PDB file of C-alpha atoms in Angstrom:
ATOM      1  CA  MET M1485      11.576  18.349  -8.356  1.00  0.00           C
ATOM      2  CA  SER M1486      13.859  17.647 -11.314  1.00  0.00           C
ATOM      3  CA  LYS M1487      12.544  16.919 -14.709  1.00  0.00           C
ATOM      4  CA  LEU M1488      13.128  13.675 -16.656  1.00  0.00           C
ATOM      5  CA  LEU M1489      15.071  13.800 -19.940  1.00  0.00           C
ATOM      6  CA  SER M1490      14.920  10.502 -21.786  1.00  0.00           C
ATOM      7  CA  VAL M1491      17.641   9.833 -24.622  1.00  0.00           C
ATOM      8  CA  PHE M1492      17.233   7.436 -27.447  1.00  0.00           C
ATOM      9  CA  GLY M1493      20.455   5.861 -28.967  1.00  0.00           C
ATOM     10  CA  ALA M1494      22.007   6.101 -25.425  1.00  0.00           C
ATOM     11  CA  THR M1495      24.681   3.482 -26.120  1.00  0.00           C
ATOM     12  CA  GLY M1496      25.554   4.957 -29.604  1.00  0.00           C
ATOM     13  CA  GLN M1497      27.848   7.835 -30.505  1.00  0.00           C
ATOM     14  CA  GLN M1498      25.282  10.615 -30.581  1.00  0.00           C
ATOM     15  CA  GLY M1499      23.037   9.645 -27.720  1.00  0.00           C
ATOM     16  CA  GLY M1500      26.064   8.541 -25.442  1.00  0.00           C
ATOM     17  CA  SER M1501      27.873  11.809 -26.269  1.00  0.00           C
ATOM     18  CA  LEU M1502      24.750  13.771 -25.177  1.00  0.00           C
ATOM     19  CA  LEU M1503      24.516  11.863 -21.898  1.00  0.00           C
ATOM     20  CA  TYR M1504      28.215  12.136 -20.898  1.00  0.00           C
ATOM     21  CA  GLY M1505      28.231  15.782 -21.934  1.00  0.00           C
ATOM     22  CA  LEU M1506      25.201  16.584 -19.641  1.00  0.00           C
ATOM     23  CA  LEU M1507      26.759  14.676 -16.792  1.00  0.00           C
ATOM     24  CA  LYS M1508      29.566  17.317 -16.841  1.00  0.00           C
ATOM     25  CA  ARG M1509      26.999  20.238 -16.456  1.00  0.00           C
ATOM     26  CA  PRO M1510      25.797  20.763 -12.890  1.00  0.00           C
ATOM     27  CA  ASP M1511      23.508  23.450 -14.038  1.00  0.00           C
ATOM     28  CA  VAL M1512      21.646  21.012 -16.189  1.00  0.00           C
ATOM     29  CA  LEU M1513      21.661  18.381 -13.640  1.00  0.00           C
ATOM     30  CA  LYS M1514      19.839  20.682 -11.240  1.00  0.00           C
ATOM     31  CA  THR M1515      16.952  20.762 -13.616  1.00  0.00           C
ATOM     32  CA  TYR M1516      17.152  17.291 -15.278  1.00  0.00           C
ATOM     33  CA  ARG M1517      17.694  13.702 -14.286  1.00  0.00           C
ATOM     34  CA  LEU M1518      18.791  11.494 -17.146  1.00  0.00           C
ATOM     35  CA  ARG M1519      17.498   8.278 -18.592  1.00  0.00           C
ATOM     36  CA  GLY M1520      19.003   6.302 -21.462  1.00  0.00           C
ATOM     37  CA  ILE M1521      17.043   4.059 -23.704  1.00  0.00           C
ATOM     38  CA  THR M1522      18.691   1.100 -25.454  1.00  0.00           C
ATOM     39  CA  ARG M1523      17.666  -2.297 -26.605  1.00  0.00           C
ATOM     40  CA  ASP M1524      19.976  -4.068 -24.284  1.00  0.00           C
ATOM     41  CA  VAL M1525      20.822  -2.624 -20.844  1.00  0.00           C
ATOM     42  CA  SER M1526      23.408  -5.510 -20.238  1.00  0.00           C
ATOM     43  CA  LYS M1527      25.804  -4.248 -22.944  1.00  0.00           C
ATOM     44  CA  ALA M1528      29.027  -2.643 -21.806  1.00  0.00           C
ATOM     45  CA  ALA M1529      28.090   0.880 -22.868  1.00  0.00           C
ATOM     46  CA  ALA M1530      24.804   0.692 -21.037  1.00  0.00           C
ATOM     47  CA  VAL M1531      26.507  -0.577 -17.953  1.00  0.00           C
ATOM     48  CA  ALA M1532      29.056   2.306 -17.968  1.00  0.00           C
ATOM     49  CA  LEU M1533      26.321   4.846 -18.362  1.00  0.00           C
ATOM     50  CA  ARG M1534      24.457   3.424 -15.428  1.00  0.00           C
ATOM     51  CA  GLU M1535      27.634   3.456 -13.302  1.00  0.00           C
ATOM     52  CA  ALA M1536      28.041   7.133 -14.344  1.00  0.00           C
ATOM     53  CA  GLY M1537      24.609   7.902 -12.915  1.00  0.00           C
ATOM     54  CA  VAL M1538      22.213   7.517 -15.858  1.00  0.00           C
ATOM     55  CA  GLU M1539      19.142   5.392 -15.398  1.00  0.00           C
ATOM     56  CA  MET M1540      19.114   2.890 -18.150  1.00  0.00           C
ATOM     57  CA  VAL M1541      15.861   1.158 -19.502  1.00  0.00           C
ATOM     58  CA  GLU M1542      15.153  -1.070 -22.444  1.00  0.00           C
ATOM     59  CA  GLY M1543      13.017   0.105 -25.360  1.00  0.00           C
ATOM     60  CA  ASP M1544      12.312  -1.235 -28.856  1.00  0.00           C
ATOM     61  CA  MET M1545      11.781   1.457 -31.462  1.00  0.00           C
ATOM     62  CA  ASP M1546       9.486  -1.040 -33.518  1.00  0.00           C
ATOM     63  CA  ASP M1547       7.214  -1.501 -30.489  1.00  0.00           C
ATOM     64  CA  GLU M1548       5.171   1.630 -29.349  1.00  0.00           C
ATOM     65  CA  SER M1549       4.057  -0.115 -26.240  1.00  0.00           C
ATOM     66  CA  SER M1550       7.610  -0.761 -24.983  1.00  0.00           C
ATOM     67  CA  LEU M1551       8.554   2.903 -25.788  1.00  0.00           C
ATOM     68  CA  LYS M1552       5.657   4.100 -23.733  1.00  0.00           C
ATOM     69  CA  THR M1553       6.787   2.059 -20.828  1.00  0.00           C
ATOM     70  CA  ALA M1554      10.450   3.359 -21.468  1.00  0.00           C
ATOM     71  CA  LEU M1555       9.348   6.982 -21.715  1.00  0.00           C
ATOM     72  CA  ALA M1556       7.004   7.053 -18.906  1.00  0.00           C
ATOM     73  CA  GLY M1557       7.360  10.107 -16.707  1.00  0.00           C
ATOM     74  CA  SER M1558       9.501  12.037 -19.259  1.00  0.00           C
ATOM     75  CA  TYR M1559       9.280  15.761 -19.614  1.00  0.00           C
ATOM     76  CA  ALA M1560      11.808  15.846 -22.464  1.00  0.00           C
ATOM     77  CA  VAL M1561      12.845  13.318 -25.127  1.00  0.00           C
ATOM     78  CA  PHE M1562      15.883  13.269 -27.299  1.00  0.00           C
ATOM     79  CA  ALA M1563      15.041  11.084 -30.395  1.00  0.00           C
ATOM     80  CA  MET M1564      17.149   9.823 -33.245  1.00  0.00           C
ATOM     81  CA  THR M1565      17.069   7.102 -35.762  1.00  0.00           C
ATOM     82  CA  ASN M1566      19.657   5.058 -37.764  1.00  0.00           C
ATOM     83  CA  PHE M1567      18.846   4.700 -41.392  1.00  0.00           C
ATOM     84  CA  TRP M1568      21.927   2.687 -41.998  1.00  0.00           C
ATOM     85  CA  GLU M1569      21.260  -0.073 -39.551  1.00  0.00           C
ATOM     86  CA  LYS M1570      18.719  -1.564 -42.137  1.00  0.00           C
ATOM     87  CA  ALA M1571      19.041   0.937 -45.047  1.00  0.00           C
ATOM     88  CA  SER M1572      15.399   1.262 -45.331  1.00  0.00           C
ATOM     89  CA  ALA M1573      13.541   4.671 -45.360  1.00  0.00           C
ATOM     90  CA  GLU M1574      10.260   2.890 -44.544  1.00  0.00           C
ATOM     91  CA  VAL M1575      11.719   1.369 -41.416  1.00  0.00           C
ATOM     92  CA  GLU M1576      13.176   4.543 -40.285  1.00  0.00           C
ATOM     93  CA  ILE M1577       9.964   6.448 -40.905  1.00  0.00           C
ATOM     94  CA  ASN M1578       7.971   4.031 -38.954  1.00  0.00           C
ATOM     95  CA  GLN M1579      10.388   4.054 -36.004  1.00  0.00           C
ATOM     96  CA  GLY M1580      10.392   7.873 -36.116  1.00  0.00           C
ATOM     97  CA  LYS M1581       6.575   7.922 -35.956  1.00  0.00           C
ATOM     98  CA  THR M1582       6.643   5.263 -33.198  1.00  0.00           C
ATOM     99  CA  MET M1583       9.005   7.228 -31.034  1.00  0.00           C
ATOM    100  CA  ALA M1584       7.166  10.535 -31.617  1.00  0.00           C
ATOM    101  CA  ASP M1585       3.736   9.065 -30.995  1.00  0.00           C
ATOM    102  CA  ALA M1586       4.982   7.370 -27.723  1.00  0.00           C
ATOM    103  CA  ALA M1587       6.465  10.586 -26.479  1.00  0.00           C
ATOM    104  CA  VAL M1588       3.231  12.409 -27.014  1.00  0.00           C
ATOM    105  CA  ALA M1589       1.191   9.642 -25.507  1.00  0.00           C
ATOM    106  CA  VAL M1590       3.108   9.859 -22.268  1.00  0.00           C
ATOM    107  CA  GLY M1591       2.741  13.567 -22.006  1.00  0.00           C
ATOM    108  CA  ALA M1592       6.343  14.745 -22.950  1.00  0.00           C
ATOM    109  CA  GLU M1593       6.406  18.457 -23.248  1.00  0.00           C
ATOM    110  CA  LEU M1594       9.752  18.857 -25.126  1.00  0.00           C
ATOM    111  CA  ILE M1595      10.750  16.647 -28.044  1.00  0.00           C
ATOM    112  CA  ILE M1596      14.255  17.317 -29.611  1.00  0.00           C
ATOM    113  CA  TRP M1597      14.766  15.517 -32.869  1.00  0.00           C
ATOM    114  CA  SER M1598      18.082  14.723 -34.365  1.00  0.00           C
ATOM    115  CA  SER M1599      17.519  15.227 -38.098  1.00  0.00           C
ATOM    116  CA  LEU M1600      18.922  16.068 -41.451  1.00  0.00           C
ATOM    117  CA  PRO M1601      17.672  18.740 -44.023  1.00  0.00           C
ATOM    118  CA  ASP M1602      14.576  18.094 -46.060  1.00  0.00           C
ATOM    119  CA  VAL M1603      16.482  17.471 -49.174  1.00  0.00           C
ATOM    120  CA  THR M1604      13.650  17.154 -51.547  1.00  0.00           C
ATOM    121  CA  ALA M1605      11.978  20.355 -50.410  1.00  0.00           C
ATOM    122  CA  MET M1606      15.405  22.234 -50.149  1.00  0.00           C
ATOM    123  CA  THR M1607      16.314  21.246 -53.793  1.00  0.00           C
ATOM    124  CA  ASN M1608      12.787  21.762 -55.239  1.00  0.00           C
ATOM    125  CA  GLY M1609      12.501  18.206 -56.049  1.00  0.00           C
ATOM    126  CA  LYS M1610      15.747  17.854 -57.833  1.00  0.00           C
ATOM    127  CA  ILE M1611      17.413  15.391 -55.470  1.00  0.00           C
ATOM    128  CA  THR M1612      14.879  12.722 -54.147  1.00  0.00           C
ATOM    129  CA  GLY M1613      17.216   9.765 -53.427  1.00  0.00           C
ATOM    130  CA  VAL M1614      18.757  10.800 -49.991  1.00  0.00           C
ATOM    131  CA  LYS M1615      16.363   8.667 -48.247  1.00  0.00           C
ATOM    132  CA  HIS M1616      18.143   8.887 -44.813  1.00  0.00           C
ATOM    133  CA  ALA M1617      17.414  12.700 -44.783  1.00  0.00           C
ATOM    134  CA  GLN M1618      13.834  12.320 -46.110  1.00  0.00           C
ATOM    135  CA  ALA M1619      12.907   9.774 -43.437  1.00  0.00           C
ATOM    136  CA  ARG M1620      13.649  12.081 -40.601  1.00  0.00           C
ATOM    137  CA  GLN M1621      11.246  14.891 -41.440  1.00  0.00           C
ATOM    138  CA  TYR M1622       8.321  13.612 -39.142  1.00  0.00           C
ATOM    139  CA  SER M1623       9.831  16.016 -36.604  1.00  0.00           C
ATOM    140  CA  ALA M1624      13.011  17.999 -36.596  1.00  0.00           C
ATOM    141  CA  THR M1625      14.957  20.274 -34.301  1.00  0.00           C
ATOM    142  CA  ILE M1626      18.730  19.416 -34.555  1.00  0.00           C
ATOM    143  CA  ASP M1627      20.235  19.100 -37.984  1.00  0.00           C
ATOM    144  CA  CYS M1628      23.709  17.361 -37.847  1.00  0.00           C
ATOM    145  CA  ALA M1629      26.702  17.714 -40.138  1.00  0.00           C
ATOM    146  CA  GLN M1630      29.461  15.293 -41.021  1.00  0.00           C
ATOM    147  CA  THR M1631      31.269  13.958 -38.028  1.00  0.00           C
ATOM    148  CA  TYR M1632      35.061  13.918 -37.507  1.00  0.00           C
ATOM    149  CA  GLN M1633      36.154  10.196 -37.765  1.00  0.00           C
ATOM    150  CA  LYS M1634      39.584   8.321 -37.924  1.00  0.00           C
ATOM    151  CA  ARG M1635      40.267   5.835 -40.704  1.00  0.00           C
ATOM    152  CA  GLN M1636      43.304   3.897 -41.952  1.00  0.00           C
ATOM    153  CA  ASN M1637      43.769   2.330 -45.249  1.00  0.00           C
ATOM    154  CA  ASP M1638      45.484  -1.152 -45.850  1.00  0.00           C
ATOM    155  CA  GLU M1639      48.806   0.311 -45.820  1.00  0.00           C
ATOM    156  CA  GLY M1640      48.316   1.842 -42.381  1.00  0.00           C
ATOM    157  CA  LYS M1641      48.287   5.480 -43.682  1.00  0.00           C
ATOM    158  CA  LEU M1642      45.694   7.768 -42.241  1.00  0.00           C
ATOM    159  CA  THR M1643      42.980   8.494 -44.848  1.00  0.00           C
ATOM    160  CA  PHE M1644      39.596  10.206 -44.891  1.00  0.00           C
ATOM    161  CA  SER M1645      37.075  10.267 -47.736  1.00  0.00           C
ATOM    162  CA  TRP M1646      33.863  11.960 -48.960  1.00  0.00           C
ATOM    163  CA  ASN M1647      31.889  10.915 -51.982  1.00  0.00           C
ATOM    164  CA  TRP M1648      32.121  14.563 -53.256  1.00  0.00           C
ATOM    165  CA  GLY M1649      35.058  16.662 -54.350  1.00  0.00           C
ATOM    166  CA  GLY M1650      37.806  17.583 -51.862  1.00  0.00           C
ATOM    167  CA  ASN M1651      37.281  21.315 -52.800  1.00  0.00           C
ATOM    168  CA  VAL M1652      33.805  21.314 -51.558  1.00  0.00           C
ATOM    169  CA  PRO M1653      33.314  23.073 -48.197  1.00  0.00           C
ATOM    170  CA  THR M1654      31.661  20.634 -45.962  1.00  0.00           C
ATOM    171  CA  PRO M1655      30.026  21.324 -42.470  1.00  0.00           C
ATOM    172  CA  MET M1656      31.680  19.168 -39.838  1.00  0.00           C
ATOM    173  CA  ILE M1657      31.111  18.484 -36.163  1.00  0.00           C
ATOM    174  CA  ASP M1658      32.755  16.592 -33.289  1.00  0.00           C
ATOM    175  CA  ILE M1659      29.985  14.147 -32.155  1.00  0.00           C
ATOM    176  CA  THR M1660      31.222  14.596 -28.595  1.00  0.00           C
ATOM    177  CA  ASP M1661      29.925  18.092 -28.724  1.00  0.00           C
ATOM    178  CA  THR M1662      26.186  16.917 -28.969  1.00  0.00           C
ATOM    179  CA  ALA M1663      25.368  18.230 -25.610  1.00  0.00           C
ATOM    180  CA  LYS M1664      26.753  21.725 -26.294  1.00  0.00           C
ATOM    181  CA  TYR M1665      24.079  22.174 -29.026  1.00  0.00           C
ATOM    182  CA  LEU M1666      21.125  20.917 -26.761  1.00  0.00           C
ATOM    183  CA  ILE M1667      21.966  22.638 -23.590  1.00  0.00           C
ATOM    184  CA  PRO M1668      20.387  25.940 -24.616  1.00  0.00           C
ATOM    185  CA  ILE M1669      17.188  24.209 -25.640  1.00  0.00           C
ATOM    186  CA  LEU M1670      17.103  22.180 -22.400  1.00  0.00           C
ATOM    187  CA  LEU M1671      17.726  25.239 -20.236  1.00  0.00           C
ATOM    188  CA  HIS M1672      15.361  27.577 -22.239  1.00  0.00           C
ATOM    189  CA  PRO M1673      12.702  25.394 -23.890  1.00  0.00           C
ATOM    190  CA  ASP M1674      10.137  28.006 -24.325  1.00  0.00           C
ATOM    191  CA  GLU M1675      12.581  30.401 -25.960  1.00  0.00           C
ATOM    192  CA  TYR M1676      13.564  27.719 -28.425  1.00  0.00           C
ATOM    193  CA  ASN M1677      10.124  26.064 -29.081  1.00  0.00           C
ATOM    194  CA  GLY M1678       9.833  25.289 -32.705  1.00  0.00           C
ATOM    195  CA  LYS M1679      13.356  26.442 -33.594  1.00  0.00           C
ATOM    196  CA  ARG M1680      15.841  24.508 -35.671  1.00  0.00           C
ATOM    197  CA  PHE M1681      19.472  24.381 -34.554  1.00  0.00           C
ATOM    198  CA  VAL M1682      21.877  23.618 -37.481  1.00  0.00           C
ATOM    199  CA  ALA M1683      24.763  21.969 -35.939  1.00  0.00           C
ATOM    200  CA  ALA M1684      28.307  22.371 -37.319  1.00  0.00           C
ATOM    201  CA  THR M1685      31.697  23.633 -36.171  1.00  0.00           C
ATOM    202  CA  ALA M1686      32.578  25.241 -39.479  1.00  0.00           C
ATOM    203  CA  TRP M1687      32.858  24.392 -43.145  1.00  0.00           C
ATOM    204  CA  TYR M1688      36.094  22.517 -44.065  1.00  0.00           C
ATOM    205  CA  THR M1689      37.410  21.509 -47.549  1.00  0.00           C
ATOM    206  CA  ALA M1690      39.652  18.433 -47.786  1.00  0.00           C
ATOM    207  CA  ALA M1691      42.763  20.654 -47.942  1.00  0.00           C
ATOM    208  CA  ASP M1692      41.620  22.271 -44.658  1.00  0.00           C
ATOM    209  CA  VAL M1693      41.490  18.866 -43.002  1.00  0.00           C
ATOM    210  CA  VAL M1694      44.797  17.774 -44.304  1.00  0.00           C
ATOM    211  CA  ASP M1695      46.584  20.876 -43.382  1.00  0.00           C
ATOM    212  CA  ALA M1696      45.054  20.921 -39.797  1.00  0.00           C
ATOM    213  CA  PHE M1697      46.141  17.365 -39.201  1.00  0.00           C
ATOM    214  CA  LYS M1698      49.753  18.018 -40.374  1.00  0.00           C
ATOM    215  CA  LYS M1699      49.895  21.232 -38.357  1.00  0.00           C
ATOM    216  CA  VAL M1700      48.987  19.278 -35.087  1.00  0.00           C
ATOM    217  CA  THR M1701      50.858  15.984 -35.726  1.00  0.00           C
ATOM    218  CA  GLY M1702      53.443  16.701 -38.285  1.00  0.00           C
ATOM    219  CA  LYS M1703      52.270  13.773 -40.237  1.00  0.00           C
ATOM    220  CA  GLU M1704      50.693  13.406 -43.642  1.00  0.00           C
ATOM    221  CA  MET M1705      47.038  12.583 -44.285  1.00  0.00           C
ATOM    222  CA  GLN M1706      45.515  11.463 -47.559  1.00  0.00           C
ATOM    223  CA  PHE M1707      42.133  12.512 -48.943  1.00  0.00           C
ATOM    224  CA  ILE M1708      40.349   9.883 -51.133  1.00  0.00           C
ATOM    225  CA  GLN M1709      37.144  10.668 -53.020  1.00  0.00           C
ATOM    226  CA  ALA M1710      34.813   7.749 -52.405  1.00  0.00           C
ATOM    227  CA  GLY M1711      31.853   6.784 -54.535  1.00  0.00           C
ATOM    228  CA  LYS M1712      31.150   4.459 -57.429  1.00  0.00           C
ATOM    229  CA  GLY M1713      34.208   2.827 -58.809  1.00  0.00           C
ATOM    230  CA  SER M1714      36.442   4.238 -56.147  1.00  0.00           C
ATOM    231  CA  THR M1715      35.475   2.227 -52.966  1.00  0.00           C
ATOM    232  CA  GLY M1716      36.042  -1.157 -54.239  1.00  0.00           C
ATOM    233  CA  LEU M1717      32.683  -2.332 -53.037  1.00  0.00           C
ATOM    234  CA  GLU M1718      29.734  -3.779 -54.732  1.00  0.00           C
ATOM    235  CA  LEU M1719      26.969  -1.920 -53.271  1.00  0.00           C
ATOM    236  CA  PRO M1720      23.286  -2.367 -53.715  1.00  0.00           C
ATOM    237  CA  PRO M1721      21.857  -0.062 -56.430  1.00  0.00           C
ATOM    238  CA  GLU M1722      19.665   1.905 -53.875  1.00  0.00           C
ATOM    239  CA  ILE M1723      22.650   2.586 -51.728  1.00  0.00           C
ATOM    240  CA  GLU M1724      24.624   3.699 -54.824  1.00  0.00           C
ATOM    241  CA  LYS M1725      21.943   6.131 -55.550  1.00  0.00           C
ATOM    242  CA  VAL M1726      21.888   7.492 -52.042  1.00  0.00           C
ATOM    243  CA  LEU M1727      25.839   8.121 -52.424  1.00  0.00           C
ATOM    244  CA  GLN M1728      25.620   9.610 -55.841  1.00  0.00           C
ATOM    245  CA  GLU M1729      22.790  12.055 -54.826  1.00  0.00           C
ATOM    246  CA  SER M1730      24.590  12.901 -51.584  1.00  0.00           C
ATOM    247  CA  SER M1731      27.429  14.105 -53.699  1.00  0.00           C
ATOM    248  CA  GLY M1732      25.055  16.419 -55.600  1.00  0.00           C
ATOM    249  CA  LEU M1733      23.655  17.590 -52.355  1.00  0.00           C
ATOM    250  CA  MET M1734      27.114  18.726 -51.122  1.00  0.00           C
ATOM    251  CA  GLU M1735      28.446  20.141 -54.359  1.00  0.00           C
ATOM    252  CA  GLU M1736      25.441  22.231 -55.423  1.00  0.00           C
ATOM    253  CA  TYR M1737      23.653  22.811 -52.120  1.00  0.00           C
ATOM    254  CA  LYS M1738      26.484  22.691 -49.427  1.00  0.00           C
ATOM    255  CA  PHE M1739      24.453  20.221 -47.381  1.00  0.00           C
ATOM    256  CA  TYR M1740      22.452  22.672 -45.490  1.00  0.00           C
ATOM    257  CA  GLY M1741      21.157  24.749 -48.490  1.00  0.00           C
ATOM    258  CA  PRO M1742      21.363  28.354 -49.310  1.00  0.00           C
ATOM    259  CA  THR M1743      20.877  29.701 -45.848  1.00  0.00           C
ATOM    260  CA  GLY M1744      23.206  27.037 -44.179  1.00  0.00           C
ATOM    261  CA  ALA M1745      25.996  29.473 -43.274  1.00  0.00           C
ATOM    262  CA  GLU M1746      23.578  31.835 -41.635  1.00  0.00           C
ATOM    263  CA  ASP M1747      21.668  29.132 -39.891  1.00  0.00           C
ATOM    264  CA  VAL M1748      25.007  27.675 -38.477  1.00  0.00           C
ATOM    265  CA  GLU M1749      26.092  31.135 -37.390  1.00  0.00           C
ATOM    266  CA  TRP M1750      22.845  31.775 -35.495  1.00  0.00           C
ATOM    267  CA  THR M1751      23.037  28.351 -33.765  1.00  0.00           C
ATOM    268  CA  LEU M1752      26.729  28.858 -32.647  1.00  0.00           C
ATOM    269  CA  ALA M1753      25.534  32.294 -31.156  1.00  0.00           C
ATOM    270  CA  GLN M1754      23.039  30.380 -28.969  1.00  0.00           C
ATOM    271  CA  MET M1755      25.666  28.217 -27.394  1.00  0.00           C
ATOM    272  CA  ASP M1756      27.556  29.020 -24.079  1.00  0.00           C
ATOM    273  CA  ASP M1757      30.360  26.518 -24.835  1.00  0.00           C
ATOM    274  CA  PRO M1758      32.110  26.863 -28.219  1.00  0.00           C
ATOM    275  CA  PRO M1759      32.354  23.649 -30.450  1.00  0.00           C
ATOM    276  CA  THR M1760      35.396  21.611 -31.023  1.00  0.00           C
ATOM    277  CA  THR M1761      37.607  22.676 -33.934  1.00  0.00           C
ATOM    278  CA  PHE M1762      39.083  20.085 -36.179  1.00  0.00           C
ATOM    279  CA  GLU M1763      42.613  20.891 -34.868  1.00  0.00           C
ATOM    280  CA  SER M1764      41.408  20.427 -31.377  1.00  0.00           C
ATOM    281  CA  PHE M1765      39.806  17.106 -32.251  1.00  0.00           C
ATOM    282  CA  VAL M1766      43.019  15.906 -33.749  1.00  0.00           C
ATOM    283  CA  ARG M1767      44.971  16.905 -30.676  1.00  0.00           C
ATOM    284  CA  ALA M1768      42.588  15.307 -28.287  1.00  0.00           C
ATOM    285  CA  ASN M1769      42.751  11.974 -30.113  1.00  0.00           C
ATOM    286  CA  GLU M1770      46.533  11.703 -30.236  1.00  0.00           C
ATOM    287  CA  PRO M1771      48.536   9.501 -30.480  1.00  0.00           C
ATOM    288  CA  TRP M1772      47.417   8.502 -33.960  1.00  0.00           C
ATOM    289  CA  GLY M1773      48.461   4.953 -34.261  1.00  0.00           C
ATOM    290  CA  PHE M1774      50.758   4.722 -37.297  1.00  0.00           C
TER     291      PHE M1774
END
């Protein structure tokens, strides 16, 4: 009998990418049947998943009883939180605890947590304001890097921005690769029990991104360093602090800390399907509408 994998954030980028990626893997589907958890099963993204073969159920991350119902019968749970939805570490921590406690309560044997590095520990207390990283340390298995994204400025020119310097090597990932990182864990849970997968395709500087884009499309891309004074936005002080300390995290600690490169290399060696390079991402998303 197949085991049940329940996925939080099913209608979002990460959870949805995981489900669609697993649907393409017959070897995984021999072992697992898929359930997506969302607040509203009537939304278009939920309907599309259901039509693709995913069982869709409703669950509220602020309500443990609803999550116990949503997770009933689960062998494995993929859990994630969204700090930026309410920009509150307290809310995110409570939601994380609620999900973890509900998963344990229903007898789940495998919990895979989409997380970020423990920044305060990694920097020996030097950086404490990256709340969206600290809030995810209740349980952690998968650390995720910056995602490839498209943006345009008011003039219609393609731009991308970080709030750190363009010469800083930055770990990046195509969010549609989410399943590639989790499949080894799902197929060999005993082997990877307690392990941390550090997910990134590679480290890219701003110049690497610009050059790759031009190589594929023949068009120019512009890098803009975001941050205080350059975004044109009036941001709350607590969000400004997060952005400022995120910059320090990248420039001094390279996001994943001193062992980041080694950790990513180990993670990639576990995968049976290579990750999407930035060049491949650009090619797959053509035409670029400008």
